[in-house]
Every structure is written in structure tokens, then in C-alpha cells.
């Protein structure tokens, strides 16, 4: 595959109306099979490889994703950059439904996931610097693409990663807010750390699809979330295309 940029997407990003599928390739890795085939697309003059994080039909829950195989498959395919797209809940008041955020920090609350390539089985251990989990040059390119398109974004924020697949309790969101988190989702880790271990630049585009539990007086419904996804992902796809084609 000639392009070096990959997009990993989950909720709302598995369909690409207007995109041209050039190739769909099933692969395997030393860690097993990735969630889905690697699909090479062109979209709005941008060429990239897409990997559906949750598999076909959104069938793999966040805690059961084979993150190691996903990142390894993209590394083996020659990718050097990954743009991850995440649907998240909003905690801080700036992060209301429909906002697109480009976080620069992560707090990891997950457990039990296969989270490193350096598991000690081959006698090799590396301790990566993860002070700044996202690639700042790639994140700034996304910011520039948003400015070019006139898309309003929140260019900073901290992403709390929870285990899922259930949503959080109101008390848990109070704790996450106290910890300094702005948004909450289930898939940024160990994906971001594995990308760093693999030497791949990694940044995230987060669409806030609902207020986190207790932030709003209204009940969170899947219908409301889907309505935000249907409109917000149109902007997200345009942002991705601009960033990729401008590189």
C-alpha cells in the first residue's frame, strides 16, 4: 500500500459515502488478526488506509479489541501516521455535543487489556516516553486543516479512557472531572501507547456525541447520540481529507 497515513475509526466512521474503495486486504500479525481488513480509499482527493476499530457491524466491544494486532497490521503495511477518530462524552463545559476536539493528553482508567508489545515473552523490554501521548506535529496539522475549512474545534483537552462497554456513572464522571479530564471515551488506550511503541505518529479527532453522565439533566439516549454522529462525522471526514491531502 503506497499511502503512509492510516485512519482508525469506530462509531459513525465505518461508512464512507462518496469514497472510492481501491483495495480491501485481510492480513494477520504475530499478535493475531486485526479487527477488520485494511481498506485503501480515496476520498476528496485524499488517499489513506482505513481500519474499522470495532470490526464489521461494530461487533467488537472496546475492551475486547485486539489493539496490538491493529497497530501491528498498520505498521506492517508501511503506515507512518495514524489519525484515530473517537466518539466521546463531554465532561468540561466547553465540550458540548457536536464539538470536535483534538486532545493533547490522556488519563488511562482501563484494566486487563493487552496494552504493550513489550510483554517480556521475547526477553525485550522498552520503557517508552509517553509524557505527551499524541504527536504534536500531526495534531497541529489537524488544527490547521480545521482552520482552513472553517470548522470550529477545541484544540486542547484531556481524554479519560474508561473500560466500557457500559457508560460511566454520574459519580465516576465527578471523579474524572476532579482528575482534570475534559472528555471520556473507551478506545484511546492502549491504542495510543502501542502506536508510540511501534514508532508511529498518532493523533486523535474526537467527536463529542453526548454529555457525560450527570453533566446534563436529560437522559442519554442512543437516538440523540446517533443524531450527533450523523451530522458531526460529515465534518470529521472533511477534516481528515483536508489534513491527509495537505500533507
PDB file of C-alpha atoms in Angstrom:
ATOM      1  CA  UNK A   1       0.000   0.000   0.000  1.00  0.00           C
ATOM      2  CA  UNK A   2       1.557   3.256  -1.115  1.00  0.00           C
ATOM      3  CA  UNK A   3      -0.041   5.719   1.293  1.00  0.00           C
ATOM      4  CA  UNK A   4       1.516   6.075   4.727  1.00  0.00           C
ATOM      5  CA  UNK A   5      -1.447   7.592   6.598  1.00  0.00           C
ATOM      6  CA  UNK A   6      -3.997   5.380   8.305  1.00  0.00           C
ATOM      7  CA  UNK A   7      -7.338   6.246   9.846  1.00  0.00           C
ATOM      8  CA  UNK A   8      -8.687   4.107  12.675  1.00  0.00           C
ATOM      9  CA  UNK A   9     -12.384   4.693  13.174  1.00  0.00           C
ATOM     10  CA  UNK A  10     -15.196   3.360  15.260  1.00  0.00           C
ATOM     11  CA  UNK A  11     -18.703   4.630  15.838  1.00  0.00           C
ATOM     12  CA  UNK A  12     -20.034   6.534  12.830  1.00  0.00           C
ATOM     13  CA  UNK A  13     -16.967   6.164  10.642  1.00  0.00           C
ATOM     14  CA  UNK A  14     -17.331   2.739   9.073  1.00  0.00           C
ATOM     15  CA  UNK A  15     -19.307   4.065   6.108  1.00  0.00           C
ATOM     16  CA  UNK A  16     -17.706   6.486   3.658  1.00  0.00           C
ATOM     17  CA  UNK A  17     -20.356   7.766   1.190  1.00  0.00           C
ATOM     18  CA  UNK A  18     -18.578   9.298  -1.777  1.00  0.00           C
ATOM     19  CA  UNK A  19     -15.344   7.446  -1.130  1.00  0.00           C
ATOM     20  CA  UNK A  20     -13.745   5.096  -3.642  1.00  0.00           C
ATOM     21  CA  UNK A  21     -12.548   1.757  -2.293  1.00  0.00           C
ATOM     22  CA  UNK A  22      -9.356   0.750  -4.089  1.00  0.00           C
ATOM     23  CA  UNK A  23      -8.459  -2.341  -2.106  1.00  0.00           C
ATOM     24  CA  UNK A  24      -9.580  -4.415   0.858  1.00  0.00           C
ATOM     25  CA  UNK A  25      -6.915  -6.687   2.277  1.00  0.00           C
ATOM     26  CA  UNK A  26      -7.234  -9.245   5.056  1.00  0.00           C
ATOM     27  CA  UNK A  27      -3.997  -9.578   6.995  1.00  0.00           C
ATOM     28  CA  UNK A  28      -2.679 -11.285  10.084  1.00  0.00           C
ATOM     29  CA  UNK A  29       0.098 -10.438  12.523  1.00  0.00           C
ATOM     30  CA  UNK A  30       2.174 -12.106  15.223  1.00  0.00           C
ATOM     31  CA  UNK A  31      -0.489 -10.860  17.647  1.00  0.00           C
ATOM     32  CA  UNK A  32      -3.370 -12.329  15.673  1.00  0.00           C
ATOM     33  CA  UNK A  33      -5.813 -10.739  13.241  1.00  0.00           C
ATOM     34  CA  UNK A  34      -6.805  -7.067  13.343  1.00  0.00           C
ATOM     35  CA  UNK A  35     -10.409  -6.030  13.837  1.00  0.00           C
ATOM     36  CA  UNK A  36     -11.127  -5.783  10.114  1.00  0.00           C
ATOM     37  CA  UNK A  37      -9.465  -5.818   6.688  1.00  0.00           C
ATOM     38  CA  UNK A  38      -7.226  -2.888   5.781  1.00  0.00           C
ATOM     39  CA  UNK A  39      -9.178  -0.817   3.260  1.00  0.00           C
ATOM     40  CA  UNK A  40      -7.432   1.623   0.960  1.00  0.00           C
ATOM     41  CA  UNK A  41      -9.657   4.550  -0.003  1.00  0.00           C
ATOM     42  CA  UNK A  42      -9.604   7.795  -1.889  1.00  0.00           C
ATOM     43  CA  UNK A  43     -11.910  10.495  -0.547  1.00  0.00           C
ATOM     44  CA  UNK A  44     -11.951  14.170  -1.566  1.00  0.00           C
ATOM     45  CA  UNK A  45      -8.521  13.745  -3.227  1.00  0.00           C
ATOM     46  CA  UNK A  46      -7.094  12.120  -0.099  1.00  0.00           C
ATOM     47  CA  UNK A  47      -5.682   8.609  -0.136  1.00  0.00           C
ATOM     48  CA  UNK A  48      -5.442   6.622   3.082  1.00  0.00           C
ATOM     49  CA  UNK A  49      -5.826   3.208   4.679  1.00  0.00           C
ATOM     50  CA  UNK A  50      -8.849   2.709   6.925  1.00  0.00           C
ATOM     51  CA  UNK A  51      -9.215   0.194   9.733  1.00  0.00           C
ATOM     52  CA  UNK A  52     -12.578  -0.326  11.440  1.00  0.00           C
ATOM     53  CA  UNK A  53     -11.667  -0.492  15.121  1.00  0.00           C
ATOM     54  CA  UNK A  54     -14.758  -2.439  16.181  1.00  0.00           C
ATOM     55  CA  UNK A  55     -14.840  -4.762  13.189  1.00  0.00           C
ATOM     56  CA  UNK A  56     -17.591  -5.232  10.658  1.00  0.00           C
ATOM     57  CA  UNK A  57     -21.007  -4.401  12.020  1.00  0.00           C
ATOM     58  CA  UNK A  58     -19.468  -2.774  15.105  1.00  0.00           C
ATOM     59  CA  UNK A  59     -19.286  -6.191  16.738  1.00  0.00           C
ATOM     60  CA  UNK A  60     -16.161  -5.919  18.934  1.00  0.00           C
ATOM     61  CA  UNK A  61     -16.559  -4.075  22.272  1.00  0.00           C
ATOM     62  CA  UNK A  62     -13.826  -1.662  23.395  1.00  0.00           C
ATOM     63  CA  UNK A  63     -12.250  -3.962  25.986  1.00  0.00           C
ATOM     64  CA  UNK A  64     -12.056  -6.904  23.551  1.00  0.00           C
ATOM     65  CA  UNK A  65     -10.380  -5.115  20.621  1.00  0.00           C
ATOM     66  CA  UNK A  66      -7.059  -6.657  19.596  1.00  0.00           C
ATOM     67  CA  UNK A  67      -5.232  -3.330  19.761  1.00  0.00           C
ATOM     68  CA  UNK A  68      -1.828  -4.933  19.308  1.00  0.00           C
ATOM     69  CA  UNK A  69      -2.875  -6.635  16.072  1.00  0.00           C
ATOM     70  CA  UNK A  70      -4.477  -3.425  14.775  1.00  0.00           C
ATOM     71  CA  UNK A  71      -1.361  -1.326  15.297  1.00  0.00           C
ATOM     72  CA  UNK A  72       0.986  -4.085  14.114  1.00  0.00           C
ATOM     73  CA  UNK A  73      -1.044  -4.556  10.926  1.00  0.00           C
ATOM     74  CA  UNK A  74      -0.763  -0.852  10.100  1.00  0.00           C
ATOM     75  CA  UNK A  75       2.950  -0.858  10.897  1.00  0.00           C
ATOM     76  CA  UNK A  76       3.489  -3.909   8.673  1.00  0.00           C
ATOM     77  CA  UNK A  77       1.541  -2.190   5.876  1.00  0.00           C
ATOM     78  CA  UNK A  78       4.035   0.682   5.866  1.00  0.00           C
ATOM     79  CA  UNK A  79       1.966   3.279   7.702  1.00  0.00           C
ATOM     80  CA  UNK A  80       3.872   6.031   9.487  1.00  0.00           C
ATOM     81  CA  UNK A  81       0.968   8.115  10.813  1.00  0.00           C
ATOM     82  CA  UNK A  82      -2.363   7.232  12.382  1.00  0.00           C
ATOM     83  CA  UNK A  83      -5.335   9.524  12.844  1.00  0.00           C
ATOM     84  CA  UNK A  84      -7.735   7.962  15.307  1.00  0.00           C
ATOM     85  CA  UNK A  85     -11.374   9.006  15.381  1.00  0.00           C
ATOM     86  CA  UNK A  86     -13.249   8.603  18.659  1.00  0.00           C
ATOM     87  CA  UNK A  87     -16.821   9.222  19.748  1.00  0.00           C
ATOM     88  CA  UNK A  88     -16.699  10.608  23.293  1.00  0.00           C
ATOM     89  CA  UNK A  89     -18.769  12.113  26.066  1.00  0.00           C
ATOM     90  CA  UNK A  90     -18.276  15.693  27.204  1.00  0.00           C
ATOM     91  CA  UNK A  91     -17.247  16.461  30.789  1.00  0.00           C
ATOM     92  CA  UNK A  92     -15.980  20.066  30.789  1.00  0.00           C
ATOM     93  CA  UNK A  93     -18.435  22.791  29.850  1.00  0.00           C
ATOM     94  CA  UNK A  94     -16.578  23.601  26.611  1.00  0.00           C
ATOM     95  CA  UNK A  95     -17.164  20.083  25.321  1.00  0.00           C
ATOM     96  CA  UNK A  96     -20.863  20.026  24.461  1.00  0.00           C
ATOM     97  CA  UNK A  97     -22.493  17.645  21.993  1.00  0.00           C
ATOM     98  CA  UNK A  98     -21.283  18.227  18.453  1.00  0.00           C
ATOM     99  CA  UNK A  99     -17.905  19.694  19.413  1.00  0.00           C
ATOM    100  CA  UNK A 100     -14.835  18.297  17.642  1.00  0.00           C
ATOM    101  CA  UNK A 101     -11.866  18.031  19.992  1.00  0.00           C
ATOM    102  CA  UNK A 102      -8.182  17.420  19.323  1.00  0.00           C
ATOM    103  CA  UNK A 103      -6.918  16.314  22.747  1.00  0.00           C
ATOM    104  CA  UNK A 104      -3.284  16.541  23.768  1.00  0.00           C
ATOM    105  CA  UNK A 105      -3.387  14.449  26.957  1.00  0.00           C
ATOM    106  CA  UNK A 106      -4.771  11.116  28.212  1.00  0.00           C
ATOM    107  CA  UNK A 107      -5.716   9.624  31.573  1.00  0.00           C
ATOM    108  CA  UNK A 108      -5.983   5.845  31.392  1.00  0.00           C
ATOM    109  CA  UNK A 109      -8.539   4.093  33.620  1.00  0.00           C
ATOM    110  CA  UNK A 110      -8.671   0.821  31.688  1.00  0.00           C
ATOM    111  CA  UNK A 111      -7.599  -2.554  33.042  1.00  0.00           C
ATOM    112  CA  UNK A 112      -6.941  -6.079  31.792  1.00  0.00           C
ATOM    113  CA  UNK A 113      -6.231  -5.103  28.190  1.00  0.00           C
ATOM    114  CA  UNK A 114      -3.190  -6.377  26.299  1.00  0.00           C
ATOM    115  CA  UNK A 115      -1.511  -2.996  26.352  1.00  0.00           C
ATOM    116  CA  UNK A 116       2.113  -3.402  25.218  1.00  0.00           C
ATOM    117  CA  UNK A 117       4.281  -5.087  22.619  1.00  0.00           C
ATOM    118  CA  UNK A 118       6.952  -5.474  25.313  1.00  0.00           C
ATOM    119  CA  UNK A 119       5.282  -8.198  27.358  1.00  0.00           C
ATOM    120  CA  UNK A 120       8.615  -9.824  28.248  1.00  0.00           C
ATOM    121  CA  UNK A 121       7.973 -13.058  26.370  1.00  0.00           C
ATOM    122  CA  UNK A 122      10.854 -12.433  23.950  1.00  0.00           C
ATOM    123  CA  UNK A 123      13.183 -11.009  26.569  1.00  0.00           C
ATOM    124  CA  UNK A 124      12.973  -7.463  25.207  1.00  0.00           C
ATOM    125  CA  UNK A 125      11.633  -4.636  27.353  1.00  0.00           C
ATOM    126  CA  UNK A 126      11.372  -0.969  26.379  1.00  0.00           C
ATOM    127  CA  UNK A 127      10.138   1.916  28.507  1.00  0.00           C
ATOM    128  CA  UNK A 128       8.753   4.495  26.086  1.00  0.00           C
ATOM    129  CA  UNK A 129       8.461   8.199  26.871  1.00  0.00           C
ATOM    130  CA  UNK A 130       4.728   8.818  26.967  1.00  0.00           C
ATOM    131  CA  UNK A 131       4.737  12.277  28.557  1.00  0.00           C
ATOM    132  CA  UNK A 132       2.880  13.657  25.564  1.00  0.00           C
ATOM    133  CA  UNK A 133       0.831  10.779  24.128  1.00  0.00           C
ATOM    134  CA  UNK A 134      -0.195  12.459  20.888  1.00  0.00           C
ATOM    135  CA  UNK A 135       2.074  13.536  18.045  1.00  0.00           C
ATOM    136  CA  UNK A 136       2.112  17.325  18.259  1.00  0.00           C
ATOM    137  CA  UNK A 137       3.095  17.893  14.582  1.00  0.00           C
ATOM    138  CA  UNK A 138       0.202  15.699  13.409  1.00  0.00           C
ATOM    139  CA  UNK A 139      -2.192  17.302  15.889  1.00  0.00           C
ATOM    140  CA  UNK A 140      -1.214  20.774  14.668  1.00  0.00           C
ATOM    141  CA  UNK A 141      -1.790  19.693  11.062  1.00  0.00           C
ATOM    142  CA  UNK A 142      -5.308  18.712  12.044  1.00  0.00           C
ATOM    143  CA  UNK A 143      -5.752  22.108  13.709  1.00  0.00           C
ATOM    144  CA  UNK A 144      -4.563  23.822  10.527  1.00  0.00           C
ATOM    145  CA  UNK A 145      -6.930  21.742   8.405  1.00  0.00           C
ATOM    146  CA  UNK A 146      -9.849  22.726  10.639  1.00  0.00           C
ATOM    147  CA  UNK A 147      -8.911  26.400  10.348  1.00  0.00           C
ATOM    148  CA  UNK A 148      -8.691  26.117   6.562  1.00  0.00           C
ATOM    149  CA  UNK A 149     -12.162  24.560   6.392  1.00  0.00           C
ATOM    150  CA  UNK A 150     -13.696  26.919   8.934  1.00  0.00           C
ATOM    151  CA  UNK A 151     -14.548  24.049  11.273  1.00  0.00           C
ATOM    152  CA  UNK A 152     -14.734  25.050  14.929  1.00  0.00           C
ATOM    153  CA  UNK A 153     -12.696  22.779  17.174  1.00  0.00           C
ATOM    154  CA  UNK A 154     -11.459  22.550  20.727  1.00  0.00           C
ATOM    155  CA  UNK A 155      -7.700  22.292  20.134  1.00  0.00           C
ATOM    156  CA  UNK A 156      -6.790  21.108  23.648  1.00  0.00           C
ATOM    157  CA  UNK A 157      -8.185  18.716  26.206  1.00  0.00           C
ATOM    158  CA  UNK A 158      -7.600  15.609  28.283  1.00  0.00           C
ATOM    159  CA  UNK A 159      -9.220  12.308  27.280  1.00  0.00           C
ATOM    160  CA  UNK A 160     -10.250   9.924  30.082  1.00  0.00           C
ATOM    161  CA  UNK A 161     -10.238   6.330  28.845  1.00  0.00           C
ATOM    162  CA  UNK A 162     -12.643   4.019  30.659  1.00  0.00           C
ATOM    163  CA  UNK A 163     -13.146   0.299  30.353  1.00  0.00           C
ATOM    164  CA  UNK A 164     -16.646   0.066  28.887  1.00  0.00           C
ATOM    165  CA  UNK A 165     -18.722  -1.121  27.251  1.00  0.00           C
ATOM    166  CA  UNK A 166     -21.128   0.418  29.751  1.00  0.00           C
ATOM    167  CA  UNK A 167     -21.271   4.179  30.114  1.00  0.00           C
ATOM    168  CA  UNK A 168     -19.989   5.751  33.314  1.00  0.00           C
ATOM    169  CA  UNK A 169     -21.952   6.542  36.471  1.00  0.00           C
ATOM    170  CA  UNK A 170     -22.532  10.147  37.485  1.00  0.00           C
ATOM    171  CA  UNK A 171     -20.193   9.627  40.455  1.00  0.00           C
ATOM    172  CA  UNK A 172     -17.464   8.330  38.175  1.00  0.00           C
ATOM    173  CA  UNK A 173     -17.789  11.426  35.993  1.00  0.00           C
ATOM    174  CA  UNK A 174     -17.414  13.627  39.089  1.00  0.00           C
ATOM    175  CA  UNK A 175     -14.152  11.813  39.810  1.00  0.00           C
ATOM    176  CA  UNK A 176     -12.985  12.149  36.201  1.00  0.00           C
ATOM    177  CA  UNK A 177     -13.741  15.883  36.280  1.00  0.00           C
ATOM    178  CA  UNK A 178     -11.816  16.208  39.537  1.00  0.00           C
ATOM    179  CA  UNK A 179      -8.886  14.473  37.842  1.00  0.00           C
ATOM    180  CA  UNK A 180      -8.840  17.189  35.178  1.00  0.00           C
ATOM    181  CA  UNK A 181     -10.458  15.294  32.312  1.00  0.00           C
ATOM    182  CA  UNK A 182     -12.462  17.081  29.615  1.00  0.00           C
ATOM    183  CA  UNK A 183     -13.854  14.173  27.596  1.00  0.00           C
ATOM    184  CA  UNK A 184     -14.429  10.481  28.206  1.00  0.00           C
ATOM    185  CA  UNK A 185     -14.280   7.505  25.869  1.00  0.00           C
ATOM    186  CA  UNK A 186     -13.240   3.862  25.756  1.00  0.00           C
ATOM    187  CA  UNK A 187     -10.741   3.346  22.944  1.00  0.00           C
ATOM    188  CA  UNK A 188      -7.770   5.746  23.128  1.00  0.00           C
ATOM    189  CA  UNK A 189      -5.794   3.295  25.251  1.00  0.00           C
ATOM    190  CA  UNK A 190      -3.854   1.166  24.735  1.00  0.00           C
ATOM    191  CA  UNK A 191      -4.098   2.265  21.088  1.00  0.00           C
ATOM    192  CA  UNK A 192      -2.077   5.463  21.567  1.00  0.00           C
ATOM    193  CA  UNK A 193       0.643   3.781  23.625  1.00  0.00           C
ATOM    194  CA  UNK A 194       1.026   0.923  21.155  1.00  0.00           C
ATOM    195  CA  UNK A 195       1.390   3.415  18.317  1.00  0.00           C
ATOM    196  CA  UNK A 196       4.188   5.102  20.271  1.00  0.00           C
ATOM    197  CA  UNK A 197       5.875   1.747  20.886  1.00  0.00           C
ATOM    198  CA  UNK A 198       5.620   0.991  17.158  1.00  0.00           C
ATOM    199  CA  UNK A 199       7.171   4.344  16.229  1.00  0.00           C
ATOM    200  CA  UNK A 200       4.023   5.657  14.535  1.00  0.00           C
ATOM    201  CA  UNK A 201       2.833   9.256  14.852  1.00  0.00           C
ATOM    202  CA  UNK A 202      -0.638   9.229  16.377  1.00  0.00           C
ATOM    203  CA  UNK A 203      -3.295  11.890  16.910  1.00  0.00           C
ATOM    204  CA  UNK A 204      -6.986  11.787  17.719  1.00  0.00           C
ATOM    205  CA  UNK A 205     -10.068  13.535  16.393  1.00  0.00           C
ATOM    206  CA  UNK A 206     -12.816  13.253  18.997  1.00  0.00           C
ATOM    207  CA  UNK A 207     -16.467  13.984  18.315  1.00  0.00           C
ATOM    208  CA  UNK A 208     -18.454  14.747  21.452  1.00  0.00           C
ATOM    209  CA  UNK A 209     -21.685  12.822  20.953  1.00  0.00           C
ATOM    210  CA  UNK A 210     -23.302  13.237  24.381  1.00  0.00           C
ATOM    211  CA  UNK A 211     -22.892  14.956  27.745  1.00  0.00           C
ATOM    212  CA  UNK A 212     -21.270  12.611  30.244  1.00  0.00           C
ATOM    213  CA  UNK A 213     -23.437  11.118  32.976  1.00  0.00           C
ATOM    214  CA  UNK A 214     -24.694  13.730  35.421  1.00  0.00           C
ATOM    215  CA  UNK A 215     -23.434  16.678  33.363  1.00  0.00           C
ATOM    216  CA  UNK A 216     -26.899  17.203  31.908  1.00  0.00           C
ATOM    217  CA  UNK A 217     -30.311  16.710  33.483  1.00  0.00           C
ATOM    218  CA  UNK A 218     -31.531  14.866  30.397  1.00  0.00           C
ATOM    219  CA  UNK A 219     -31.265  11.119  29.893  1.00  0.00           C
ATOM    220  CA  UNK A 220     -28.613   9.926  27.433  1.00  0.00           C
ATOM    221  CA  UNK A 221     -30.307   8.079  24.571  1.00  0.00           C
ATOM    222  CA  UNK A 222     -28.798   6.273  21.618  1.00  0.00           C
ATOM    223  CA  UNK A 223     -31.157   8.201  19.339  1.00  0.00           C
ATOM    224  CA  UNK A 224     -29.673  11.538  20.449  1.00  0.00           C
ATOM    225  CA  UNK A 225     -26.141  10.177  20.128  1.00  0.00           C
ATOM    226  CA  UNK A 226     -26.835   8.888  16.620  1.00  0.00           C
ATOM    227  CA  UNK A 227     -28.208  12.265  15.537  1.00  0.00           C
ATOM    228  CA  UNK A 228     -24.964  13.968  16.590  1.00  0.00           C
ATOM    229  CA  UNK A 229     -22.906  11.274  14.871  1.00  0.00           C
ATOM    230  CA  UNK A 230     -24.835  11.650  11.621  1.00  0.00           C
ATOM    231  CA  UNK A 231     -24.070  15.371  11.392  1.00  0.00           C
ATOM    232  CA  UNK A 232     -20.713  15.558  13.149  1.00  0.00           C
ATOM    233  CA  UNK A 233     -18.982  12.792  11.228  1.00  0.00           C
ATOM    234  CA  UNK A 234     -19.555  14.688   7.976  1.00  0.00           C
ATOM    235  CA  UNK A 235     -17.292  17.435   9.332  1.00  0.00           C
ATOM    236  CA  UNK A 236     -14.851  14.913  10.747  1.00  0.00           C
ATOM    237  CA  UNK A 237     -14.448  13.223   7.355  1.00  0.00           C
ATOM    238  CA  UNK A 238     -13.856  16.549   5.632  1.00  0.00           C
ATOM    239  CA  UNK A 239     -11.262  17.424   8.288  1.00  0.00           C
ATOM    240  CA  UNK A 240      -9.488  14.115   7.751  1.00  0.00           C
ATOM    241  CA  UNK A 241      -9.473  14.518   3.985  1.00  0.00           C
ATOM    242  CA  UNK A 242      -8.044  18.031   4.190  1.00  0.00           C
ATOM    243  CA  UNK A 243      -5.324  17.024   6.640  1.00  0.00           C
ATOM    244  CA  UNK A 244      -4.310  13.985   4.604  1.00  0.00           C
ATOM    245  CA  UNK A 245      -4.352  15.673   1.203  1.00  0.00           C
ATOM    246  CA  UNK A 246      -2.407  18.689   2.508  1.00  0.00           C
ATOM    247  CA  UNK A 247       0.490  16.651   3.895  1.00  0.00           C
TER     248      UNK A 247
END
